[in-house]
Coordinates of C-alpha atoms in Angstrom, one line a residue:
Chain A
X54 CA -25.8 -18.1 -28.3
X55 CA -23.5 -16.8 -30.1
X56 CA -23.3 -12.6 -29.8
X57 CA -23.2 -11.2 -33.6
X58 CA -20.9 -9.7 -35.3
X59 CA -18.8 -9.1 -32.7
X60 CA -15.0 -10.9 -33.0
X61 CA -11.8 -10.9 -30.6
X62 CA -8.8 -12.1 -32.5
X63 CA -10.8 -13.0 -35.1
X64 CA -12.5 -15.5 -32.8
X65 CA -16.5 -15.3 -32.3
X66 CA -17.4 -13.7 -29.3
X67 CA -20.7 -15.6 -27.1
X68 CA -22.6 -15.5 -24.8
X69 CA -21.3 -16.7 -21.4
X70 CA -17.4 -16.3 -22.5
X71 CA -15.0 -14.9 -20.0
X72 CA -12.6 -11.9 -21.3
X73 CA -10.0 -10.2 -20.4
X74 CA -10.3 -5.9 -19.7
X75 CA -7.0 -4.6 -19.4
X76 CA -6.3 -3.4 -15.8
X77 CA -9.9 -4.5 -15.1
X78 CA -9.7 -8.1 -14.6
X79 CA -12.0 -11.1 -15.8
X80 CA -15.4 -10.7 -17.0
X81 CA -18.0 -12.5 -18.2
X82 CA -19.7 -11.7 -21.7
X83 CA -23.5 -11.0 -21.0
X84 CA -24.7 -9.7 -24.1
X85 CA -24.8 -7.1 -26.8
X86 CA -27.5 -4.0 -26.1
X87 CA -28.0 -1.3 -28.3
X88 CA -28.0 2.4 -26.3
X89 CA -28.8 5.5 -26.9
X90 CA -26.0 8.1 -26.1
X91 CA -26.2 11.6 -27.3
X92 CA -28.8 10.8 -30.2
X93 CA -26.7 8.7 -31.9
X94 CA -27.1 4.6 -31.3
X95 CA -24.5 2.5 -30.1
X96 CA -24.4 -1.4 -30.1
X97 CA -22.4 -1.9 -26.8
X98 CA -20.5 -5.4 -25.7
X99 CA -21.9 -6.1 -21.9
X100 CA -19.7 -7.3 -19.6
X101 CA -19.9 -8.4 -15.4
X102 CA -16.7 -8.0 -14.3
X103 CA -16.5 -11.2 -11.8
X104 CA -14.4 -9.5 -8.9
X105 CA -17.6 -7.3 -8.0
X106 CA -20.2 -8.1 -10.5
X107 CA -19.6 -4.7 -11.6
X108 CA -20.8 -3.9 -15.0
X109 CA -18.9 -2.8 -18.1
X110 CA -20.2 -1.8 -21.6
X111 CA -17.9 -1.5 -24.1
X112 CA -18.7 -0.4 -27.6
X113 CA -18.5 -2.5 -30.5
X114 CA -15.8 -0.5 -32.2
X115 CA -13.5 -0.6 -29.3
X116 CA -13.5 -4.4 -28.8
X117 CA -10.2 -4.4 -30.5
X118 CA -8.7 -1.6 -29.9
X119 CA -8.6 -1.7 -25.8
X120 CA -7.1 -5.0 -25.7
X121 CA -10.0 -6.8 -24.8
X122 CA -9.4 -10.7 -25.6
X123 CA -10.0 -13.8 -24.3
X124 CA -8.9 -15.3 -21.2
X125 CA -5.4 -17.6 -21.7
X126 CA -5.1 -20.6 -22.5
X127 CA -3.4 -23.3 -20.3
X128 CA -0.6 -23.7 -22.3
X129 CA -0.1 -19.7 -22.4
X130 CA -0.3 -19.8 -18.6
X131 CA 2.6 -22.3 -19.3
X132 CA 5.0 -19.6 -21.1
X133 CA 3.7 -17.7 -18.2
X134 CA 5.5 -19.7 -15.7
X135 CA 8.3 -19.9 -17.3
X136 CA 8.8 -16.5 -18.1
X137 CA 7.7 -16.1 -14.3
X138 CA 10.7 -18.3 -13.2
X139 CA 13.3 -17.5 -14.9
X140 CA 15.9 -15.3 -12.9
X141 CA 17.4 -13.2 -15.6
X142 CA 15.4 -9.9 -14.8
X143 CA 17.3 -6.3 -13.9
X144 CA 15.1 -4.0 -13.0
X145 CA 14.9 -0.9 -14.7
X146 CA 16.4 2.0 -12.2
X147 CA 15.3 5.0 -14.3
X148 CA 12.2 5.5 -12.7
X149 CA 10.7 7.4 -15.7
X150 CA 11.8 4.8 -18.0
X151 CA 10.3 2.2 -15.8
X152 CA 6.7 4.0 -15.2
X153 CA 6.5 4.9 -18.9
X154 CA 6.7 1.4 -19.8
X155 CA 4.8 -0.3 -17.0
X156 CA 2.3 2.2 -17.9
X157 CA 2.3 0.9 -21.3
X158 CA 2.3 -2.7 -20.6
X159 CA -0.6 -2.2 -17.9
X160 CA -2.5 -0.6 -20.5
X161 CA -2.0 -3.3 -23.2
X162 CA -3.2 -5.7 -21.0
X163 CA -1.6 -8.8 -22.5
X164 CA -0.4 -12.2 -19.9
X165 CA 3.2 -11.7 -20.4
X166 CA 3.1 -8.0 -20.6
X167 CA 1.5 -8.2 -17.0
X168 CA 3.9 -10.7 -15.9
X169 CA 6.5 -8.4 -17.2
X170 CA 5.6 -5.5 -15.0
X171 CA 5.6 -7.7 -12.0
X172 CA 8.5 -9.1 -12.5
X173 CA 10.1 -6.1 -13.5
X174 CA 8.8 -4.4 -10.1
X175 CA 9.1 -7.9 -7.6
X176 CA 13.1 -7.8 -8.6
X177 CA 13.6 -4.1 -8.1
X178 CA 11.6 -5.0 -4.6
X179 CA 14.5 -6.8 -3.8
X180 CA 16.5 -3.5 -4.3
X181 CA 14.4 -1.1 -2.6
X182 CA 11.0 -0.6 -1.1
X183 CA 8.8 0.8 -4.4
X184 CA 7.5 4.1 -4.1
X185 CA 3.5 4.0 -3.6
X186 CA 2.5 4.6 -7.2
X187 CA 4.6 1.6 -8.3
X188 CA 3.6 -0.6 -5.2
X189 CA 0.3 0.2 -6.4
X190 CA 0.7 -0.9 -9.7
X191 CA 2.5 -4.0 -8.8
X192 CA -0.5 -4.9 -6.3
X193 CA -2.7 -4.6 -9.9
X194 CA -0.3 -6.6 -12.0
X195 CA -0.6 -9.6 -9.2
X196 CA -4.0 -9.1 -9.0
X197 CA -4.8 -9.8 -12.5
X198 CA -2.3 -12.3 -12.9
X199 CA -4.1 -14.0 -9.8
X200 CA -7.0 -13.9 -11.7
X201 CA -6.5 -15.1 -15.2
X202 CA -4.4 -18.0 -13.6
X203 CA -6.7 -18.9 -11.5
X204 CA -9.5 -18.6 -14.4
X205 CA -7.7 -20.4 -17.0
X206 CA -6.5 -23.4 -15.3
X207 CA -9.6 -23.2 -13.2
X208 CA -7.8 -22.9 -9.6
X209 CA -8.6 -21.2 -6.6
X210 CA -7.0 -17.9 -6.2
X211 CA -4.8 -18.6 -3.9
X212 CA -3.6 -21.4 -4.9
X213 CA -2.5 -19.3 -8.3
X214 CA -1.2 -16.9 -6.4
X215 CA 0.8 -19.5 -4.2
X216 CA 2.5 -20.3 -8.1
X217 CA 2.9 -17.1 -9.1
X218 CA 5.5 -17.1 -5.5
X219 CA 6.5 -20.0 -6.5
X220 CA 8.3 -19.2 -9.5
X221 CA 9.0 -15.7 -8.1
X222 CA 10.6 -16.9 -5.0
X223 CA 11.6 -20.8 -4.7
X224 CA 10.9 -22.6 -2.2
X225 CA 14.4 -23.4 -0.7
X226 CA 14.4 -27.2 -1.5
X227 CA 12.8 -26.3 -4.7
X228 CA 16.4 -26.6 -6.2
X229 CA 15.7 -23.4 -8.5
X230 CA 17.6 -21.1 -6.9
X231 CA 20.3 -20.5 -9.5
X232 CA 21.7 -16.9 -8.9
X233 CA 21.2 -16.0 -12.9
X234 CA 20.3 -17.9 -15.9
X235 CA 21.7 -17.0 -19.0
X236 CA 19.2 -14.0 -20.4
X237 CA 15.9 -14.7 -21.5
X238 CA 14.6 -14.5 -25.4
X239 CA 11.3 -12.4 -24.7
X240 CA 10.5 -12.7 -28.6
X241 CA 10.5 -16.1 -28.5
X242 CA 8.6 -16.4 -25.5
X243 CA 5.3 -14.3 -27.1
X244 CA 5.6 -16.4 -30.1
X245 CA 5.4 -19.2 -28.6
X246 CA 2.5 -17.7 -25.9
X247 CA 0.6 -16.3 -29.2
X248 CA 0.8 -19.4 -31.2
X249 CA -0.3 -21.6 -28.5
X250 CA -3.1 -19.8 -27.4
X251 CA -4.1 -18.4 -31.1
X252 CA -6.7 -20.7 -31.2
X253 CA -8.7 -19.0 -28.1
X254 CA -6.7 -16.1 -28.4
X255 CA -6.2 -14.6 -31.7
X256 CA -4.7 -11.6 -32.7
X257 CA -3.7 -11.0 -28.8
X258 CA -0.2 -10.8 -29.9
X259 CA -0.9 -7.6 -31.8
X260 CA -2.5 -6.3 -28.7
X261 CA 0.2 -7.1 -26.4
X262 CA 2.2 -4.7 -28.9
X263 CA 4.8 -5.4 -31.1
X264 CA 6.6 -2.1 -29.9
X265 CA 6.9 -3.5 -26.8
X266 CA 9.0 -6.6 -28.1
X267 CA 11.1 -4.1 -29.7
X268 CA 11.7 -2.7 -26.5
X269 CA 12.4 -5.3 -24.6
X270 CA 14.5 -6.8 -26.8
X271 CA 16.2 -3.4 -27.1
X272 CA 16.5 -3.8 -23.2
X273 CA 18.0 -7.3 -23.6
X274 CA 20.6 -6.0 -26.4
X275 CA 21.7 -3.0 -24.1
X276 CA 21.8 -5.4 -21.4
X277 CA 24.1 -8.2 -23.1
X278 CA 26.4 -4.9 -24.6
X279 CA 26.9 -4.1 -20.6
X280 CA 27.8 -7.3 -19.5
X281 CA 30.1 -8.5 -22.7
X282 CA 31.6 -4.2 -22.1
X283 CA 32.5 -5.2 -18.9
X284 CA 33.9 -8.6 -20.2
X285 CA 35.4 -6.6 -22.9
X286 CA 37.1 -4.2 -21.1
X287 CA 38.3 -6.7 -18.4
X288 CA 40.2 -8.4 -21.4
X289 CA 40.9 -5.1 -23.2
X290 CA 43.2 -4.3 -20.2
X291 CA 44.7 -8.0 -20.2
X292 CA 45.5 -6.8 -23.8
X293 CA 47.1 -3.8 -22.8
X294 CA 49.4 -6.1 -20.7
X295 CA 49.9 -8.4 -23.0
X296 CA 50.1 -5.8 -25.6
X297 CA 51.3 -2.6 -24.7
X298 CA 52.3 -1.2 -27.9
X299 CA 48.9 -1.6 -29.3
X300 CA 47.3 0.3 -26.2
X301 CA 50.0 2.4 -27.0
X302 CA 48.6 2.9 -30.6
X303 CA 44.9 2.9 -29.8
X304 CA 44.4 5.1 -26.6
X305 CA 41.5 6.9 -27.2
X306 CA 39.7 4.0 -29.2
X307 CA 39.7 2.1 -26.6
X308 CA 36.0 2.4 -26.1
X309 CA 36.0 1.1 -30.0
X310 CA 38.2 -1.9 -29.1
X311 CA 36.1 -3.6 -27.0
X312 CA 32.7 -3.2 -29.4
X313 CA 34.9 -5.7 -31.9
X314 CA 35.9 -8.4 -29.4
X315 CA 31.7 -8.0 -28.4
X316 CA 30.6 -9.4 -32.2
X317 CA 33.0 -12.0 -31.9
X318 CA 32.0 -12.8 -28.3
X319 CA 28.3 -12.9 -29.1
X320 CA 29.3 -15.2 -32.4
X321 CA 31.2 -17.9 -29.6
X322 CA 28.4 -18.6 -27.3
X323 CA 25.5 -18.8 -30.0
X324 CA 26.6 -21.8 -31.4
X325 CA 26.7 -23.2 -27.8
X326 CA 23.0 -23.6 -26.9
X327 CA 20.2 -24.6 -29.4
X328 CA 17.1 -22.6 -29.3
X329 CA 17.6 -19.6 -27.2
X330 CA 21.1 -18.7 -28.0
X331 CA 20.4 -19.3 -31.7
X332 CA 17.7 -16.7 -31.6
X333 CA 20.1 -14.5 -29.2
X334 CA 22.7 -14.9 -32.1
X335 CA 20.6 -12.4 -34.4
X336 CA 20.8 -10.3 -32.0
X337 CA 24.2 -10.6 -31.4
X338 CA 24.5 -9.7 -35.5
X339 CA 23.4 -5.8 -35.7
X340 CA 25.8 -4.7 -33.2
X341 CA 28.7 -4.9 -34.9
X342 CA 26.9 -2.8 -37.9
X343 CA 26.5 -0.6 -35.0
X344 CA 30.2 -0.2 -33.7
X345 CA 31.2 1.0 -37.1
X346 CA 27.6 3.6 -36.9
X347 CA 28.6 5.1 -34.0
X348 CA 31.7 6.6 -36.2
X349 CA 30.2 8.5 -38.4
X350 CA 27.8 9.6 -36.6
X351 CA 30.1 12.1 -34.6
X352 CA 31.0 13.6 -37.8
X353 CA 27.7 13.9 -38.7
X354 CA 26.8 15.6 -35.2
X355 CA 30.0 18.0 -36.2
X356 CA 29.2 18.3 -39.2
X357 CA 26.2 20.2 -38.7
X358 CA 27.5 23.3 -37.2
X359 CA 24.3 24.6 -35.3
X360 CA 26.6 25.4 -33.0
X361 CA 29.2 27.8 -34.3
X362 CA 25.5 30.2 -35.8
X363 CA 24.8 30.4 -32.2
X364 CA 28.2 31.8 -32.0
X365 CA 27.5 34.1 -34.9
X366 CA 25.1 35.3 -32.2
X367 CA 27.9 36.8 -30.4
X368 CA 26.6 39.7 -30.3
X369 CA 26.4 38.9 -26.4
X370 CA 29.8 40.9 -26.9
X371 CA 27.6 44.3 -26.7
X372 CA 27.1 42.3 -23.1
X373 CA 28.7 45.8 -21.7
X374 CA 25.3 45.4 -20.7
X375 CA 26.4 42.6 -18.5
X376 CA 23.9 39.5 -17.5
X377 CA 20.9 41.3 -18.9
X378 CA 21.7 40.9 -22.6
X379 CA 23.3 37.6 -22.3
X380 CA 20.6 35.7 -21.4
X381 CA 18.1 37.3 -24.0
X382 CA 20.5 36.2 -26.5
X383 CA 19.8 32.4 -26.6
X384 CA 16.5 32.2 -27.1
X385 CA 16.5 34.9 -30.6
X386 CA 19.1 32.3 -31.2
X387 CA 17.5 28.8 -31.3
X388 CA 15.3 30.0 -33.9
X389 CA 17.8 31.4 -36.3
X390 CA 20.4 28.4 -36.0
X391 CA 18.0 25.9 -37.8
X392 CA 18.6 28.8 -40.9
X393 CA 22.2 29.4 -39.9
X394 CA 23.7 28.6 -43.5
X395 CA 22.4 32.0 -45.1
X396 CA 24.5 33.9 -42.4
X397 CA 25.3 36.6 -44.1
X398 CA 22.1 37.0 -45.4
X399 CA 20.3 36.7 -41.8
X400 CA 22.8 39.3 -40.9
X401 CA 19.9 41.7 -42.0
X402 CA 17.9 40.6 -39.9
X403 CA 20.4 39.7 -37.2
X404 CA 20.8 43.7 -36.5
X405 CA 17.0 43.7 -36.8
X406 CA 17.2 41.8 -33.5
X407 CA 20.2 43.6 -32.7
X408 CA 18.6 46.9 -32.3
X409 CA 17.3 46.0 -29.2
X410 CA 20.2 44.8 -27.5
X411 CA 22.1 48.2 -29.5
X412 CA 19.0 50.0 -27.6
X413 CA 20.2 48.1 -24.2
X414 CA 23.7 49.7 -24.9
X415 CA 23.3 53.2 -24.2
X416 CA 20.6 52.2 -21.6
X417 CA 23.7 50.7 -19.4
X418 CA 25.2 53.9 -19.2
X419 CA 22.7 55.6 -17.0
X420 CA 22.0 52.9 -15.0
X421 CA 22.5 49.4 -17.0
X422 CA 19.7 47.2 -15.6
X423 CA 16.1 49.5 -16.0
X424 CA 15.8 50.0 -19.7
X425 CA 16.4 46.9 -21.4
X426 CA 14.0 45.4 -19.0
X427 CA 10.6 47.7 -19.1
X428 CA 8.1 45.4 -17.0
X429 CA 9.6 42.4 -16.4
X430 CA 12.5 43.9 -14.6
X431 CA 10.4 45.3 -12.5
X432 CA 9.4 42.3 -11.2
X433 CA 13.1 41.3 -10.6
X434 CA 13.5 44.9 -8.8
X435 CA 11.5 43.9 -6.1
X436 CA 13.6 40.7 -5.3
X437 CA 17.1 43.2 -5.4
X438 CA 15.1 45.0 -3.0
X439 CA 14.9 42.2 -0.4
X440 CA 18.3 41.3 -0.7
X441 CA 19.3 44.5 0.0
X442 CA 16.9 44.6 3.2
X443 CA 18.7 41.0 4.0
X444 CA 22.3 42.8 3.6
X445 CA 21.1 45.8 5.8
X446 CA 19.8 43.1 8.5
X447 CA 23.5 41.2 8.1
Chain B
X1084 CA -15.5 -10.2 13.3
X1085 CA -12.7 -12.2 12.8
X1086 CA -13.7 -15.8 14.5
X1087 CA -11.2 -18.7 15.2
X1088 CA -12.4 -22.1 14.7
X1089 CA -9.7 -24.3 16.4
X1090 CA -9.9 -28.1 14.7
X1091 CA -7.0 -29.5 17.0
X1092 CA -5.4 -28.8 20.5
X1093 CA -4.6 -25.5 21.4
X1094 CA -2.9 -24.2 24.5
X1095 CA -4.5 -20.8 26.0
X1096 CA -1.5 -19.1 25.5
X1097 CA -0.8 -19.8 21.8
X1098 CA -4.6 -19.5 21.0
X1099 CA -4.3 -15.8 22.9
X1100 CA -1.0 -14.8 21.0
X1101 CA -2.8 -15.4 17.7
X1102 CA -6.1 -13.2 19.0
X1103 CA -4.0 -10.9 20.4
X1104 CA -1.9 -10.6 16.4
X1105 CA -4.8 -10.7 14.6
X1106 CA -6.8 -7.7 16.7
X1107 CA -3.7 -5.6 16.8
X1108 CA -3.0 -6.8 12.9
X1109 CA -6.7 -5.2 11.3
X1110 CA -8.3 -3.5 14.1
X1111 CA -10.7 -5.6 14.4
X1112 CA -12.4 -7.4 16.7
X1113 CA -11.2 -11.1 17.3
X1114 CA -12.7 -13.9 19.2
X1115 CA -12.2 -17.7 19.9
X1116 CA -15.3 -19.6 18.4
X1117 CA -15.2 -23.1 19.7
X1118 CA -13.5 -25.7 18.8
X1119 CA -14.6 -28.8 16.2
X1120 CA -12.6 -31.7 14.4
X1121 CA -11.3 -32.3 11.3
X1122 CA -13.6 -33.2 8.6
X1123 CA -12.8 -36.8 8.4
X1124 CA -14.3 -36.0 4.3
X1125 CA -11.3 -34.2 3.4
X1126 CA -8.6 -36.4 4.6
X1127 CA -6.9 -37.1 1.1
X1128 CA -4.9 -40.5 1.4
X1129 CA -2.9 -40.1 -1.6
X1130 CA -1.7 -36.7 0.3
X1131 CA -1.2 -37.9 3.9
X1132 CA -2.6 -34.9 4.6
X1133 CA -6.4 -32.9 4.4
X1134 CA -7.5 -31.3 1.6
X1135 CA -7.8 -27.3 2.4
X1136 CA -10.6 -26.7 0.3
X1137 CA -13.0 -29.3 1.1
X1138 CA -11.6 -28.6 4.7
X1139 CA -13.5 -25.4 4.2
X1140 CA -16.5 -26.6 3.0
X1141 CA -17.5 -29.5 5.1
X1142 CA -15.9 -27.8 8.6
X1143 CA -19.0 -27.0 10.9
X1144 CA -19.9 -23.2 10.0
X1145 CA -19.9 -21.5 13.0
X1146 CA -20.4 -17.6 12.6
X1147 CA -22.5 -15.4 14.6
X1148 CA -23.0 -12.5 11.9
X1149 CA -23.0 -13.1 8.2
X1150 CA -19.6 -11.5 7.3
X1151 CA -17.8 -13.1 10.3
X1152 CA -14.1 -14.2 9.0
X1153 CA -13.7 -17.6 10.0
X1154 CA -9.8 -18.6 10.4
X1155 CA -9.7 -22.3 11.5
X1156 CA -6.2 -23.5 13.0
X1157 CA -5.2 -27.5 12.7
X1158 CA -2.2 -28.8 13.2
X1159 CA -2.4 -31.3 10.3
X1160 CA -0.7 -31.0 7.1
X1161 CA -2.4 -29.6 3.7
X1162 CA -2.9 -30.3 0.6
X1163 CA -4.2 -27.8 -2.2
X1164 CA -4.6 -28.8 -6.2
X1165 CA -1.3 -29.1 -7.9
X1166 CA -0.5 -26.0 -10.2
X1167 CA 2.1 -25.4 -12.9
X1168 CA 5.2 -25.2 -10.9
X1169 CA 4.3 -28.6 -9.0
X1170 CA 4.1 -29.2 -4.9
X1171 CA 5.2 -26.2 -3.1
X1172 CA 4.9 -25.5 1.1
X1173 CA 1.3 -24.6 2.2
X1174 CA 0.8 -23.0 5.2
X1175 CA -3.1 -22.8 4.5
X1176 CA -5.8 -21.3 2.5
X1177 CA -8.6 -18.6 2.0
X1178 CA -11.2 -18.6 -0.2
X1179 CA -9.7 -15.0 -1.4
X1180 CA -12.4 -12.1 -0.9
X1181 CA -14.4 -14.5 0.8
X1182 CA -15.1 -15.8 4.5
X1183 CA -13.2 -18.6 5.7
X1184 CA -9.7 -19.8 5.4
X1185 CA -7.3 -22.1 7.6
X1186 CA -3.8 -22.0 8.7
X1187 CA -1.5 -25.2 10.0
X1188 CA 1.0 -25.4 12.2
X1189 CA 2.6 -27.9 9.8
X1190 CA 6.3 -27.3 9.7
X1191 CA 6.7 -24.8 12.3
X1192 CA 9.1 -25.2 15.3
X1193 CA 11.4 -26.6 13.7
X1194 CA 14.9 -25.9 15.4
X1195 CA 16.0 -22.5 14.9
X1196 CA 12.9 -21.2 13.1
X1197 CA 10.0 -19.1 14.4
X1198 CA 8.2 -20.7 17.3
X1199 CA 4.9 -22.5 17.0
X1200 CA 2.7 -19.9 18.5
X1201 CA 4.5 -17.0 16.4
X1202 CA 5.1 -18.9 12.9
X1203 CA 0.7 -19.7 13.5
X1204 CA 0.1 -16.1 14.6
X1205 CA 1.7 -14.9 11.1
X1206 CA 0.2 -17.7 9.0
X1207 CA -3.6 -17.0 10.4
X1208 CA -3.1 -13.6 10.3
X1209 CA -1.5 -14.0 6.1
X1210 CA -5.1 -15.9 5.5
X1211 CA -7.1 -13.3 6.9
X1212 CA -5.4 -11.2 5.2
X1213 CA -6.2 -12.7 2.0
X1214 CA -10.0 -12.8 3.5
X1215 CA -9.5 -9.3 2.9
X1216 CA -8.5 -9.4 -0.1
X1217 CA -4.6 -8.7 0.3
X1218 CA -2.3 -10.4 -1.9
X1219 CA 1.0 -11.5 -1.3
X1220 CA 3.7 -8.9 -0.4
X1221 CA 7.7 -8.7 -0.7
X1222 CA 8.5 -6.4 2.3
X1223 CA 10.7 -9.1 4.5
X1224 CA 8.4 -7.6 7.4
X1225 CA 5.5 -7.9 6.7
X1226 CA 3.1 -11.1 7.2
X1227 CA 1.6 -11.3 4.1
X1228 CA 5.1 -12.1 2.9
X1229 CA 4.8 -16.0 1.4
X1230 CA 5.4 -18.5 4.4
X1231 CA 8.6 -20.1 2.9
X1232 CA 10.7 -16.9 2.0
X1233 CA 13.4 -16.1 4.3
X1234 CA 11.7 -12.9 5.8
X1235 CA 8.7 -14.8 7.6
X1236 CA 10.7 -17.3 9.5
X1237 CA 13.6 -14.0 10.0
X1238 CA 11.0 -11.8 11.8
X1239 CA 8.6 -13.1 14.1
X1240 CA 6.8 -10.2 15.1
X1241 CA 3.5 -10.1 13.2
X1242 CA 3.0 -6.8 11.1
X1243 CA 1.4 -5.4 7.9
X1244 CA 3.7 -2.7 5.7
X1245 CA 2.4 0.4 5.4
X1246 CA 0.1 -0.9 2.0
X1247 CA -1.3 -3.9 3.1
X1248 CA -2.4 -1.9 6.4
X1249 CA -4.0 0.7 4.1
X1250 CA -5.5 -1.5 1.9
X1251 CA -6.6 -3.8 4.4
X1252 CA -8.0 -1.0 6.3
X1253 CA -10.0 0.6 3.3
X1254 CA -11.4 -3.3 2.5
X1255 CA -12.1 -3.0 6.0
X1256 CA -14.3 0.2 5.8
X1257 CA -16.3 -0.9 3.0
X1258 CA -17.4 -3.8 4.1

């Protein structure tokens, strides 16, 4: 029986189909029901989670947006293992970036997204133990993958998990213990995965997120740049030794020097390998413009001299009141710098704001701090008292 | 209760060690059930090994309670369906989140590696962990580490990492 009106990735959903609910696991389609909620009628896609027989109701309008998709095909699983068994993952060490990326990937719920989380955290775990939250995410990602691989290939979950670990932790005699493969082209992988499962998974590729592709590429680019920077630095040193005059001529532009050779280096390796590096090559081409771009940006940064306006606010000189007026100054400064251009025009306003400062001036004469901070400084006062007490004690 | 069923000859010391380690790992009553034989239907001549899945289904059910976790111990090599990564080492097999598992001593006892008794205890602990819903772990000291990883043979002690221990306790509490 075909479920009327609901499609996933362009393919109609039938009762009994197995679908993947992001972060939820494999579910079986039970049918459609209309539910009255808060007086409104909603058409719900009824699912049963295979793991625990929990019932999941998905509003028809949300089927596409939550990332619901059909179980991956066997071909997509092959691509998945190709990704998992590749040894080029460098874990993201910044926990904020890592957590955000992993969270987004898990929410998207794509097959390769989940695999990317698992692989990244597994690589990180080889360096240091994972924090509790990430350990849970690692386990969740592994659970999702095991379930989907088992469902896609009709294997027992234990066998699916063994295969994941054959890929992540190659057994001794497998011959796959190479220290580091060439960088992996995630975009090409995703394309092939999406293409191979397009017959059953439709627009899964859309669900997986183009933004993530971009992020991945960015990471790859960064890594490549870093690697090549290292190489370039070494090369630069050699150049310095070999050609001292150039080094003397460009002492400061050293960082620029390595960037230019990058483009050359990238062009050289590209022709070596056919498909993967060919895809890498276009990635390599953009950097040169980047190398040129960075030069102007500093000028731009210098151009919008918002900092000078902050100096204009130098009325902190009336800082005879010492520390108290100084901290106050930066706060009002932030607003004016945007309109900093009309400096003299704003000066009229400035004195208005400066007036309180002027009031502060007379204040310090009697006993500086008390006047500028009417109510707030009352709070600070008690802090001073304990300090005095401490001093007394000491 | 975790019930141990032997499908081969094991000395008392080895069984006692397995019982002790399983009890320490999961805090659940563990006892040796009885000895049976490998089901001949499960033998796969092509692989010269016993099909682990068939063994679980064909082996005699000796449970006393409906929720008993049964771990079969054998010394014969096992086979499993080949996945996308091709054939690999097989320590045992568990019906993930289910009631039956099997662990083998095949491949243990090599020079410079973990002893048979310790290896069997670790493998049994891992398979029972799968019955409780635990996945493989990356912690080198954890018993849920894949059996072919370096840390498995390098750490003969049977123990669970904090995460696996907590998760197993939750599952046991829920059960």
